[in-house]
CSV table of C-alpha atoms in Angstrom, one decimal:
chain,number,residue,atom,x,y,z
W,1,MET,CA,18.0,-29.1,27.8
W,2,SER,CA,20.8,-26.7,27.1
W,3,MET,CA,20.5,-23.1,28.4
W,4,GLU,CA,21.9,-19.9,27.0
W,5,HIS,CA,22.4,-16.9,29.3
W,6,PHE,CA,21.8,-13.3,28.5
W,7,ASP,CA,21.8,-10.2,30.8
W,8,VAL,CA,18.3,-9.4,29.4
W,9,VAL,CA,15.6,-11.5,27.7
W,10,VAL,CA,13.1,-9.4,25.8
W,11,VAL,CA,9.9,-11.2,24.9
W,12,GLY,CA,8.3,-9.9,21.7
W,13,ALA,CA,9.6,-8.3,18.5
W,14,GLY,CA,6.9,-5.8,17.9
W,15,ILE,CA,7.2,-2.0,18.1
W,16,SER,CA,8.0,-2.3,21.9
W,17,GLY,CA,10.5,-5.1,21.6
W,18,ILE,CA,12.5,-3.4,18.8
W,19,GLY,CA,12.5,-0.2,20.9
W,20,ALA,CA,13.8,-2.2,23.8
W,21,GLY,CA,16.7,-3.5,21.7
W,22,TYR,CA,17.7,0.0,20.7
W,23,HIS,CA,17.6,1.3,24.3
W,24,LEU,CA,19.6,-1.6,25.7
W,25,GLN,CA,22.3,-1.2,23.0
W,26,THR,CA,22.6,2.5,23.5
W,27,GLN,CA,22.2,2.9,27.3
W,28,CYS,CA,23.5,-0.5,28.5
W,29,PRO,CA,26.0,-1.4,25.8
W,30,ASP,CA,27.9,-3.8,28.0
W,31,ARG,CA,24.8,-6.0,28.6
W,32,SER,CA,23.8,-8.9,26.3
W,33,TYR,CA,20.3,-9.4,25.2
W,34,VAL,CA,18.1,-11.6,23.1
W,35,ILE,CA,14.6,-11.0,21.7
W,36,LEU,CA,12.3,-14.1,21.7
W,37,GLU,CA,9.5,-13.8,19.2
W,38,GLY,CA,6.8,-16.4,19.0
W,39,ARG,CA,5.9,-15.7,15.4
W,40,ALA,CA,8.0,-16.1,12.2
W,41,ALA,CA,8.4,-12.3,11.6
W,42,LEU,CA,8.9,-9.1,13.5
W,43,GLY,CA,6.4,-6.3,13.7
W,44,GLY,CA,3.8,-7.6,16.1
W,45,THR,CA,0.4,-6.0,15.4
W,46,TRP,CA,1.7,-4.5,12.1
W,47,ASP,CA,2.6,-7.9,10.8
W,48,LEU,CA,-0.4,-9.8,12.2
W,49,PHE,CA,-3.2,-7.6,10.9
W,50,ARG,CA,-3.8,-7.7,7.1
W,51,TYR,CA,-7.3,-6.4,6.7
W,52,PRO,CA,-8.2,-3.8,4.1
W,53,GLY,CA,-7.1,-0.2,5.1
W,54,ILE,CA,-5.1,-1.3,8.2
W,55,ARG,CA,-3.5,1.9,9.5
W,56,SER,CA,-2.5,3.7,12.7
W,57,ASP,CA,-5.1,5.4,14.8
W,58,SER,CA,-2.3,7.7,16.2
W,59,ASP,CA,-0.1,10.1,14.3
W,60,MET,CA,3.3,8.7,13.3
W,61,PHE,CA,5.2,11.6,15.0
W,62,THR,CA,4.2,10.1,18.3
W,63,LEU,CA,3.7,6.4,17.3
W,64,GLY,CA,7.2,6.5,15.8
W,65,TYR,CA,10.3,6.1,18.0
W,66,ALA,CA,11.8,9.2,19.6
W,67,PHE,CA,15.2,8.1,18.2
W,68,LYS,CA,14.1,7.5,14.6
W,69,PRO,CA,12.3,10.3,12.7
W,70,TRP,CA,9.2,9.3,10.7
W,71,THR,CA,10.0,10.6,7.2
W,72,GLU,CA,7.0,9.7,5.0
W,73,ALA,CA,4.5,12.4,4.0
W,74,LYS,CA,1.5,10.7,5.7
W,75,ALA,CA,1.1,11.3,9.4
W,76,ILE,CA,-1.7,8.7,9.6
W,77,ALA,CA,0.1,5.8,8.1
W,78,ASP,CA,-1.0,2.5,6.6
W,79,GLY,CA,0.0,-0.8,8.1
W,80,PRO,CA,2.6,-1.8,5.5
W,81,SER,CA,4.3,1.5,5.9
W,82,ILE,CA,4.5,1.1,9.7
W,83,LEU,CA,5.8,-2.4,9.4
W,84,LYS,CA,8.5,-1.2,7.0
W,85,TYR,CA,9.4,1.5,9.5
W,86,VAL,CA,9.7,-1.0,12.4
W,87,SER,CA,11.7,-3.4,10.1
W,88,ASP,CA,14.0,-0.7,8.9
W,89,THR,CA,14.7,0.3,12.5
W,90,ALA,CA,15.5,-3.2,13.5
W,91,ARG,CA,17.9,-3.6,10.5
W,92,ASP,CA,19.5,-0.2,10.7
W,93,TYR,CA,20.5,-0.6,14.3
W,94,GLY,CA,21.4,-4.3,14.1
W,95,ILE,CA,18.5,-5.2,16.4
W,96,ASP,CA,17.3,-7.9,14.0
W,97,ARG,CA,20.4,-10.0,14.7
W,98,HIS,CA,19.3,-10.5,18.3
W,99,ILE,CA,15.9,-11.9,17.4
W,100,ARG,CA,15.0,-15.6,17.8
W,101,PHE,CA,11.9,-16.3,15.8
W,102,GLY,CA,9.5,-19.1,16.5
W,103,HIS,CA,10.2,-19.0,20.2
W,104,HIS,CA,6.9,-18.9,22.2
W,105,VAL,CA,7.6,-18.3,25.9
W,106,LYS,CA,5.6,-20.4,28.2
W,107,ARG,CA,7.1,-20.1,31.7
W,108,ALA,CA,9.5,-18.0,33.7
W,109,ALA,CA,10.9,-18.8,37.1
W,110,TRP,CA,12.9,-16.4,39.3
W,111,SER,CA,15.6,-17.7,41.7
W,112,THR,CA,16.8,-15.2,44.4
W,113,ALA,CA,19.8,-17.4,45.1
W,114,ASP,CA,21.0,-17.1,41.5
W,115,ALA,CA,19.4,-13.6,40.9
W,116,ARG,CA,18.2,-14.7,37.6
W,117,TRP,CA,15.2,-15.9,35.6
W,118,THR,CA,14.9,-19.2,33.9
W,119,VAL,CA,12.7,-18.7,30.8
W,120,GLU,CA,11.3,-21.7,29.0
W,121,ALA,CA,9.9,-21.5,25.5
W,122,ASP,CA,8.7,-23.7,22.7
W,123,GLY,CA,11.2,-23.2,19.9
W,124,PRO,CA,11.2,-24.3,16.3
W,125,ASP,CA,12.9,-27.6,17.2
W,126,GLY,CA,11.2,-28.2,20.6
W,127,PRO,CA,11.5,-26.9,24.1
W,128,VAL,CA,14.4,-24.5,24.8
W,129,ALA,CA,15.4,-22.5,27.9
W,130,PHE,CA,17.3,-19.3,28.6
W,131,THR,CA,18.5,-17.7,31.8
W,132,CYS,CA,18.7,-13.9,32.3
W,133,ASN,CA,19.2,-11.3,35.0
W,134,PHE,CA,16.3,-9.2,33.8
W,135,LEU,CA,13.1,-10.2,32.0
W,136,PHE,CA,11.4,-7.5,29.8
W,137,MET,CA,8.0,-8.4,28.5
W,138,CYS,CA,7.2,-6.6,25.3
W,139,SER,CA,4.5,-9.0,24.1
W,140,GLY,CA,1.6,-6.5,23.7
W,141,TYR,CA,-1.7,-6.7,25.4
W,142,TYR,CA,-4.0,-9.0,23.4
W,143,ASN,CA,-4.2,-12.6,22.3
W,144,TYR,CA,-2.7,-13.0,18.8
W,145,ALA,CA,-4.3,-16.5,18.5
W,146,ARG,CA,-7.9,-15.4,19.2
W,147,GLY,CA,-10.0,-12.3,18.8
W,148,HIS,CA,-13.3,-11.4,20.6
W,149,SER,CA,-16.0,-13.1,18.6
W,150,PRO,CA,-19.5,-13.2,20.0
W,151,GLU,CA,-21.9,-16.0,19.0
W,152,TRP,CA,-25.2,-15.0,17.5
W,153,PRO,CA,-28.1,-17.3,16.8
W,154,GLY,CA,-28.3,-18.7,13.2
W,155,MET,CA,-24.7,-18.0,12.3
W,156,GLU,CA,-24.4,-21.5,11.0
W,157,ASP,CA,-27.4,-20.8,8.6
W,158,PHE,CA,-25.7,-17.8,6.9
W,159,GLY,CA,-25.0,-18.5,3.3
W,160,GLY,CA,-22.2,-16.0,2.9
W,161,ARG,CA,-18.8,-15.7,4.6
W,162,ILE,CA,-18.1,-14.5,8.1
W,163,VAL,CA,-14.5,-13.2,8.8
W,164,HIS,CA,-12.8,-11.6,11.8
W,165,PRO,CA,-10.3,-8.8,10.9
W,166,GLN,CA,-7.6,-10.4,13.0
W,167,PHE,CA,-7.5,-13.4,10.7
W,168,TRP,CA,-8.2,-11.8,7.3
W,169,PRO,CA,-8.3,-14.5,4.6
W,170,ALA,CA,-6.1,-13.8,1.6
W,171,ASP,CA,-8.7,-15.3,-0.8
W,172,LEU,CA,-11.6,-13.1,0.3
W,173,ASP,CA,-13.1,-11.4,-2.8
W,174,TYR,CA,-15.8,-8.9,-1.8
W,175,SER,CA,-15.9,-7.0,-5.1
W,176,GLY,CA,-19.4,-6.1,-6.0
W,177,LYS,CA,-20.8,-7.8,-2.9
W,178,LYS,CA,-22.9,-6.6,0.0
W,179,VAL,CA,-20.8,-6.3,3.1
W,180,VAL,CA,-21.9,-5.8,6.8
W,181,VAL,CA,-19.2,-4.8,9.2
W,182,ILE,CA,-20.3,-5.4,12.8
W,183,GLY,CA,-18.7,-2.9,15.2
W,184,SER,CA,-18.0,0.8,15.7
W,185,GLY,CA,-14.4,1.0,16.9
W,186,ALA,CA,-11.2,1.8,15.2
W,187,THR,CA,-11.1,-1.4,13.1
W,188,ALA,CA,-14.7,-0.9,11.8
W,189,VAL,CA,-14.2,2.8,10.8
W,190,THR,CA,-11.1,1.7,9.0
W,191,LEU,CA,-12.7,-1.2,7.1
W,192,VAL,CA,-15.8,0.6,5.9
W,193,PRO,CA,-14.2,3.1,3.6
W,194,ALA,CA,-11.5,0.7,2.5
W,195,MET,CA,-14.0,-2.0,1.5
W,196,ALA,CA,-16.5,0.5,0.0
W,197,GLU,CA,-14.0,1.1,-2.8
W,198,SER,CA,-15.0,-2.1,-4.5
W,199,ALA,CA,-17.9,-3.6,-2.6
W,200,ALA,CA,-21.5,-3.1,-3.9
W,201,HIS,CA,-22.3,-1.5,-0.5
W,202,VAL,CA,-20.9,-1.6,3.0
W,203,THR,CA,-23.1,-1.3,6.1
W,204,MET,CA,-21.5,-0.5,9.5
W,205,LEU,CA,-23.8,-2.2,12.0
W,206,GLN,CA,-23.3,-0.9,15.5
W,207,ARG,CA,-25.0,-1.5,18.8
W,208,SER,CA,-24.0,1.9,20.0
W,209,PRO,CA,-22.0,4.9,18.5
W,210,THR,CA,-18.4,5.9,19.0
W,211,TYR,CA,-16.8,9.3,18.8
W,212,VAL,CA,-15.3,9.7,15.4
W,213,VAL,CA,-12.9,12.5,14.6
W,214,SER,CA,-11.5,13.4,11.2
W,215,ARG,CA,-7.9,14.5,10.8
W,216,PRO,CA,-5.8,15.3,7.7
W,217,ALA,CA,-3.8,12.2,6.6
W,218,GLU,CA,-0.8,14.5,5.9
W,219,ASP,CA,0.4,17.0,8.5
W,220,ALA,CA,1.1,20.2,6.4
W,221,THR,CA,3.0,21.9,9.2
W,222,ALA,CA,5.2,18.9,9.8
W,223,ASN,CA,6.0,18.5,6.1
W,224,TRP,CA,6.9,22.3,5.9
W,225,LEU,CA,9.2,22.0,8.9
W,226,ARG,CA,11.0,19.0,7.4
W,227,ALA,CA,11.7,21.0,4.3
W,228,LYS,CA,13.2,23.8,6.3
W,229,LEU,CA,14.9,22.1,9.3
W,230,PRO,CA,17.1,19.1,10.0
W,231,ALA,CA,15.1,15.9,10.2
W,232,LYS,CA,15.6,15.2,13.9
W,233,LEU,CA,14.8,18.8,14.9
W,234,ALA,CA,11.7,19.0,12.8
W,235,TYR,CA,10.5,15.6,14.1
W,236,GLY,CA,11.1,16.6,17.7
W,237,LEU,CA,9.2,19.8,17.3
W,238,VAL,CA,6.2,18.1,15.7
W,239,ARG,CA,6.3,15.3,18.2
W,240,TRP,CA,6.1,17.7,21.2
W,241,ARG,CA,3.4,19.8,19.5
W,242,ASN,CA,1.3,16.7,19.0
W,243,VAL,CA,1.9,15.4,22.6
W,244,LEU,CA,1.0,18.8,24.1
W,245,PHE,CA,-2.2,19.1,21.9
W,246,GLN,CA,-3.3,15.6,22.9
W,247,MET,CA,-2.7,16.3,26.6
W,248,PHE,CA,-4.6,19.6,26.3
W,249,PHE,CA,-7.6,17.9,24.5
W,250,PHE,CA,-7.7,15.0,26.9
W,251,ASN,CA,-7.7,17.3,30.0
W,252,LEU,CA,-10.3,19.5,28.4
W,253,ALA,CA,-12.5,16.4,27.7
W,254,ARG,CA,-12.2,15.3,31.4
W,255,LYS,CA,-12.9,18.8,32.8
W,256,ARG,CA,-15.6,19.9,30.4
W,257,PRO,CA,-17.1,16.6,29.0
W,258,GLU,CA,-20.4,18.1,27.9
W,259,LYS,CA,-18.8,21.0,26.0
W,260,THR,CA,-16.2,18.6,24.4
W,261,LYS,CA,-19.0,16.2,23.4
W,262,GLU,CA,-21.0,19.0,21.8
W,263,ARG,CA,-18.0,20.1,19.8
W,264,LEU,CA,-17.2,16.6,18.6
W,265,ILE,CA,-20.8,16.1,17.5
W,266,GLU,CA,-20.8,19.4,15.7
W,267,MET,CA,-17.8,18.4,13.7
W,268,VAL,CA,-19.5,15.2,12.6
W,269,ARG,CA,-22.7,17.2,11.6
W,270,GLY,CA,-20.4,19.5,9.6
W,271,GLU,CA,-19.2,16.5,7.7
W,272,LEU,CA,-22.5,14.8,7.1
W,273,GLY,CA,-24.9,17.7,6.9
W,274,ALA,CA,-27.9,18.9,8.8
W,275,ASP,CA,-30.2,16.2,7.4
W,276,TYR,CA,-28.2,13.2,8.6
W,277,ASP,CA,-29.3,11.5,11.8
W,278,VAL,CA,-26.2,12.3,13.8
W,279,ALA,CA,-28.1,11.9,17.1
W,280,THR,CA,-28.7,8.2,16.4
W,281,HIS,CA,-25.5,7.1,14.7
W,282,PHE,CA,-22.7,9.4,15.9
W,283,THR,CA,-23.7,10.5,19.5
W,284,PRO,CA,-22.3,8.1,22.1
W,285,ARG,CA,-23.9,7.5,25.5
W,286,TYR,CA,-20.6,8.0,27.3
W,287,ASN,CA,-18.3,11.0,27.7
W,288,PRO,CA,-15.3,11.6,25.4
W,289,TRP,CA,-12.2,9.6,26.4
W,290,ASP,CA,-14.2,7.2,28.6
W,291,GLN,CA,-13.3,5.1,25.5
W,292,ARG,CA,-10.7,5.7,22.9
W,293,LEU,CA,-11.7,8.2,20.1
W,294,CYS,CA,-11.7,6.8,16.6
W,295,LEU,CA,-9.5,8.8,14.2
W,296,VAL,CA,-10.4,8.8,10.4
W,297,PRO,CA,-7.9,10.4,7.9
W,298,ASP,CA,-9.3,13.0,5.5
W,299,ALA,CA,-12.8,12.3,6.6
W,300,ASP,CA,-12.8,9.1,4.5
W,301,LEU,CA,-15.6,7.4,6.5
W,302,PHE,CA,-17.9,10.4,6.2
W,303,ALA,CA,-17.1,10.6,2.4
W,304,VAL,CA,-18.3,7.1,1.7
W,305,ILE,CA,-21.4,7.6,3.7
W,306,LYS,CA,-22.3,10.8,1.8
W,307,SER,CA,-21.6,9.1,-1.5
W,308,GLY,CA,-24.0,6.3,-0.7
W,309,LYS,CA,-21.4,3.6,-0.9
W,310,ALA,CA,-21.7,3.0,2.8
W,311,SER,CA,-24.3,3.4,5.5
W,312,VAL,CA,-24.5,3.2,9.3
W,313,VAL,CA,-27.3,1.2,11.1
W,314,THR,CA,-27.6,1.4,14.9
W,315,ASP,CA,-29.5,-1.6,16.1
W,316,THR,CA,-28.9,-5.0,17.8
W,317,ILE,CA,-28.7,-8.4,16.2
W,318,ALA,CA,-31.6,-10.8,16.6
W,319,HIS,CA,-30.2,-13.6,14.5
W,320,PHE,CA,-28.5,-14.4,11.3
W,321,THR,CA,-30.5,-15.6,8.3
W,322,HIS,CA,-29.3,-17.4,5.1
W,323,ASP,CA,-29.1,-14.0,3.3
W,324,GLY,CA,-28.0,-11.6,6.0
W,325,ILE,CA,-28.8,-10.4,9.5
W,326,ALA,CA,-32.2,-9.9,11.2
W,327,LEU,CA,-32.3,-7.0,13.6
W,328,GLN,CA,-34.3,-6.5,16.8
W,329,SER,CA,-36.1,-3.7,15.1
W,330,GLY,CA,-37.6,-6.1,12.6
W,331,ALA,CA,-35.4,-5.0,9.7
W,332,GLU,CA,-33.0,-7.3,7.9
W,333,LEU,CA,-29.6,-6.4,6.4
W,334,PRO,CA,-28.8,-8.4,3.3
W,335,ALA,CA,-25.2,-9.5,3.2
W,336,ASP,CA,-22.8,-11.7,1.2
W,337,VAL,CA,-19.9,-11.0,3.6
W,338,VAL,CA,-20.1,-10.3,7.3
W,339,VAL,CA,-17.0,-8.9,9.1
W,340,THR,CA,-17.1,-9.2,12.9
W,341,ALA,CA,-15.0,-6.2,14.0
W,342,THR,CA,-16.0,-6.9,17.5
W,343,GLY,CA,-12.7,-6.3,19.2
W,344,LEU,CA,-9.7,-7.9,20.8
W,345,GLU,CA,-9.2,-10.4,23.6
W,346,LEU,CA,-6.9,-8.8,26.1
W,347,GLN,CA,-4.1,-11.0,27.4
W,348,LEU,CA,-1.7,-10.2,30.2
W,349,LEU,CA,1.9,-10.9,29.3
W,350,SER,CA,1.0,-13.6,26.7
W,351,ASP,CA,-0.4,-15.8,29.6
W,352,VAL,CA,3.2,-16.8,30.6
W,353,THR,CA,3.3,-18.6,33.9
W,354,PHE,CA,5.5,-16.9,36.4
W,355,SER,CA,7.0,-18.1,39.7
W,356,VAL,CA,9.3,-16.6,42.3
W,357,ASP,CA,11.5,-19.0,44.3
W,358,GLY,CA,9.1,-21.8,43.5
W,359,ALA,CA,5.9,-20.0,44.5
W,360,PRO,CA,3.4,-19.3,41.7
W,361,VAL,CA,2.7,-15.6,41.0
W,362,ASP,CA,-0.8,-14.4,40.4
W,363,LEU,CA,-0.3,-11.1,38.8
W,364,SER,CA,-3.9,-10.1,39.3
W,365,LYS,CA,-3.1,-10.0,43.1
W,366,THR,CA,-0.2,-7.6,42.6
W,367,PHE,CA,0.0,-3.8,42.4
W,368,ASN,CA,1.4,-2.3,39.2
W,369,TYR,CA,4.5,-0.2,39.8
W,370,LYS,CA,5.0,2.9,37.6
W,371,GLY,CA,2.8,1.3,34.9
W,372,MET,CA,5.5,-1.3,34.1
W,373,MET,CA,6.5,-3.6,37.1
W,374,PHE,CA,4.7,-5.7,39.7
W,375,SER,CA,4.8,-5.7,43.4
W,376,ASP,CA,7.1,-8.4,44.9
W,377,VAL,CA,8.2,-9.6,41.4
W,378,PRO,CA,11.9,-8.9,41.0
W,379,ASN,CA,13.8,-7.9,37.9
W,380,MET,CA,10.8,-7.9,35.5
W,381,ALA,CA,9.1,-5.1,33.6
W,382,THR,CA,6.5,-4.9,30.9
W,383,SER,CA,5.9,-2.4,28.1
W,384,PHE,CA,2.3,-1.2,28.2
W,385,GLY,CA,1.4,2.0,26.2
W,386,TYR,CA,-1.1,4.8,26.8
W,387,THR,CA,-4.8,4.4,26.2
W,388,ASN,CA,-5.3,8.1,25.5
W,389,ALA,CA,-2.2,8.6,23.3
W,390,SER,CA,0.3,6.7,21.2
W,391,TRP,CA,1.6,3.4,22.5
W,392,THR,CA,5.2,4.2,21.7
W,393,LEU,CA,5.4,7.3,23.9
W,394,LYS,CA,5.1,5.1,27.0
W,395,ALA,CA,7.1,2.3,25.5
W,396,ASP,CA,10.1,4.6,25.0
W,397,LEU,CA,9.9,5.9,28.6
W,398,THR,CA,9.6,2.3,29.9
W,399,CYS,CA,12.6,1.1,28.0
W,400,ALA,CA,14.7,4.0,29.2
W,401,TYR,CA,13.6,3.4,32.8
W,402,VAL,CA,14.5,-0.3,32.6
W,403,CYS,CA,18.0,0.8,31.5
W,404,ARG,CA,18.2,3.1,34.5
W,405,LEU,CA,17.4,0.2,36.8
W,406,LEU,CA,20.0,-2.0,35.1
W,407,ASN,CA,22.6,0.7,35.4
W,408,THR,CA,21.7,1.5,39.0
W,409,MET,CA,22.0,-2.2,40.0
W,410,LYS,CA,25.4,-2.4,38.4
W,411,LYS,CA,26.6,0.8,40.0
W,412,ARG,CA,25.6,-0.4,43.4
W,413,GLY,CA,26.8,-3.9,43.0
W,414,LEU,CA,23.3,-5.3,43.6
W,415,ARG,CA,21.6,-7.9,41.4
W,416,GLN,CA,17.9,-7.5,42.3
W,417,ALA,CA,15.3,-4.7,42.1
W,418,THR,CA,11.9,-5.5,43.6
W,419,PRO,CA,8.9,-3.2,43.9
W,420,ARG,CA,7.6,-3.3,47.4
W,421,VAL,CA,4.3,-1.8,48.7
W,422,GLY,CA,5.7,-1.9,52.3
W,423,ASP,CA,3.6,0.1,54.7
W,424,ALA,CA,2.0,2.2,52.0
W,425,ALA,CA,-1.8,2.3,52.5
W,426,LEU,CA,-3.1,1.7,49.0
W,427,THR,CA,-6.7,1.6,47.8
W,428,PRO,CA,-6.8,-0.7,44.8
W,429,ALA,CA,-8.3,0.4,41.5
W,430,PRO,CA,-8.5,-1.2,38.1
W,431,PHE,CA,-5.3,-1.1,36.1
W,432,LEU,CA,-7.1,0.8,33.3
W,433,ASP,CA,-9.8,3.4,33.8
W,434,PHE,CA,-11.6,2.7,30.5
W,435,SER,CA,-15.1,1.6,29.7
W,436,SER,CA,-14.4,-0.1,26.4
W,437,GLY,CA,-15.8,-3.6,26.3
W,438,TYR,CA,-12.5,-5.3,25.5
W,439,VAL,CA,-11.0,-3.6,28.6
W,440,THR,CA,-13.8,-4.3,31.1
W,441,ARG,CA,-13.9,-8.0,30.0
W,442,ALA,CA,-10.4,-8.6,31.1
W,443,MET,CA,-9.5,-6.2,34.0
W,444,GLU,CA,-10.0,-8.9,36.6
W,445,LYS,CA,-6.9,-10.7,35.2
W,446,PHE,CA,-4.7,-7.6,35.4
W,447,PRO,CA,-2.8,-6.1,38.3
W,448,LYS,CA,-4.4,-3.3,40.3
W,449,GLN,CA,-3.2,0.2,40.5
W,450,GLY,CA,-2.8,2.0,43.8
W,451,SER,CA,-4.2,5.3,45.0
W,452,LYS,CA,-0.8,7.0,45.3
W,453,THR,CA,2.5,7.3,43.5
W,454,PRO,CA,4.4,5.2,42.4
W,455,TRP,CA,1.5,2.8,42.2
W,456,ARG,CA,-0.8,5.0,40.1
W,457,VAL,CA,-1.0,4.5,36.4
W,458,HIS,CA,-0.8,8.1,34.9
W,459,GLN,CA,-2.1,8.4,31.4
W,460,ASN,CA,0.1,11.5,31.1
W,461,TYR,CA,3.3,11.7,29.0
W,462,ALA,CA,4.7,14.8,30.5
W,463,ARG,CA,4.2,13.6,34.1
W,464,ASP,CA,5.7,10.2,33.2
W,465,LEU,CA,8.6,11.8,31.5
W,466,LEU,CA,9.6,13.7,34.6
W,467,ALA,CA,9.0,10.7,36.9
W,468,LEU,CA,10.7,8.0,34.8
W,469,ARG,CA,13.6,10.0,33.3
W,470,TYR,CA,14.4,12.3,36.2
W,471,GLY,CA,12.6,10.9,39.3
W,472,SER,CA,14.0,8.7,42.0
W,473,VAL,CA,14.6,5.0,41.3
W,474,ASP,CA,14.3,4.2,45.0
W,475,ASP,CA,10.7,5.2,45.6
W,476,GLY,CA,8.9,1.9,46.4
W,477,MET,CA,11.9,-0.1,45.0
W,478,GLU,CA,14.0,-2.4,47.1
W,479,PHE,CA,17.6,-3.0,45.7
W,480,SER,CA,19.2,-6.2,47.2
W,481,ASN,CA,21.1,-9.3,46.5
W,482,PRO,CA,24.8,-8.3,46.4
W,483,ALA,CA,26.9,-9.6,43.6
W,484,THR,CA,29.5,-11.7,45.6
W,485,PRO,CA,32.1,-13.8,43.9
W,486,GLU,CA,30.7,-16.9,45.7
W,487,ALA,CA,27.1,-16.2,44.4
W,488,THR,CA,28.4,-15.7,40.9
W,489,ARG,CA,30.4,-19.0,40.9
W,490,ALA,CA,27.4,-20.9,42.4
W,491,ALA,CA,25.0,-19.5,39.7
W,492,GLN,CA,27.5,-20.4,36.9
W,493,SER,CA,27.8,-23.9,38.2
W,494,ARG,CA,24.1,-24.4,38.2
W,495,ILE,CA,23.8,-23.2,34.6
W,496,THR,CA,26.5,-25.6,33.3
W,497,ALA,CA,25.4,-28.6,35.4
């Protein structure tokens, strides 16, 4: 098996991987890199999901890259527009020329003697291998091949069609049909108004409510600023306004949860009217931001409920019937199509198998370093975005920090950067402090976060900005493995052997 060598191997050509390519080109222009993408196209989430109404649940002024202004009118953008934005970014900066499609990474082994990773993948023509000095995992956080799909009694008896949003069938025609969408998260609140446009009726069947917040699809202030100011300046101003507002709202929700909850419920009541049973269908049992809030543009979900095209039922499923779903309350929902918007299956680093000097690495036993690296695992980082803000805000910071590490190693003549807990007394805690089902189901597989910096995972952009862009690179980090001529020659001979 032949092996190609790159200074950096990036795994994944989604929004994180394309961002990584840009940062490597601009901040480490003398380093070579390749992006290994398991699928046949770039875009990640925005290429995979094809269900009706697919859109962002964050504004594009923060979901967009810091270096490339979002120029379309809609701040809450649809999936195809986001995919075009990511694709245009890859093309405009020449990042697409570094992508190897159809390369599904399976294993990665670190050698301290060689100061490099050997990365094995299934390629289009069979197994392939690469070596690199630094491995950057930008593969997202969920399983692309499988969604979370509970099994209910009687599903095999159902006479209609059951679909999962992650694998939307191109031939599904729901025009004039009765649709039940199971779920209450971001996917469900997107699907209901989109499908209600042509379906006979759409019912959102939820076990428990979620906080739903309406926001204008277009940002009037942003569009006005863009008409008056240079694009990058206007984009930067709106981006920071949105970041600061989000931080303010999140902190307010944490400090005054009851007051925040009351205000969110009032906003829903203002949309649906005093006669609607908001207490049953839109009043969650948990506090705001214990789970992610659902964003709906221009109150589209509330509009289809008020029009009668859609309705919400809060109940639990007893079993499926030939004609629909029987509920524990004794009611039955008629359905021709059932959509199981029941969530994702979280997956850590695409289930790649890692080893360090021949010893297997169990990442669930490690501590997470600055939200991106793992204790005792050298020269490897992962891009993992915020749960309470746009994914790309943290991805941008992570990419810039990886470049800082690469440049620090080069400047010091050292080839290895390894996070070490050392004698720090750390109390372990779950990687994510979030009560959503898709998170709690998977946290045992994830690394732990520690009780103090730099092992804490801060869901705070301003704090991370200061720490990652301007803070020390030596806190908790061991730089080692000098780049001697003998070591370089030995590593080269092992590659060509």
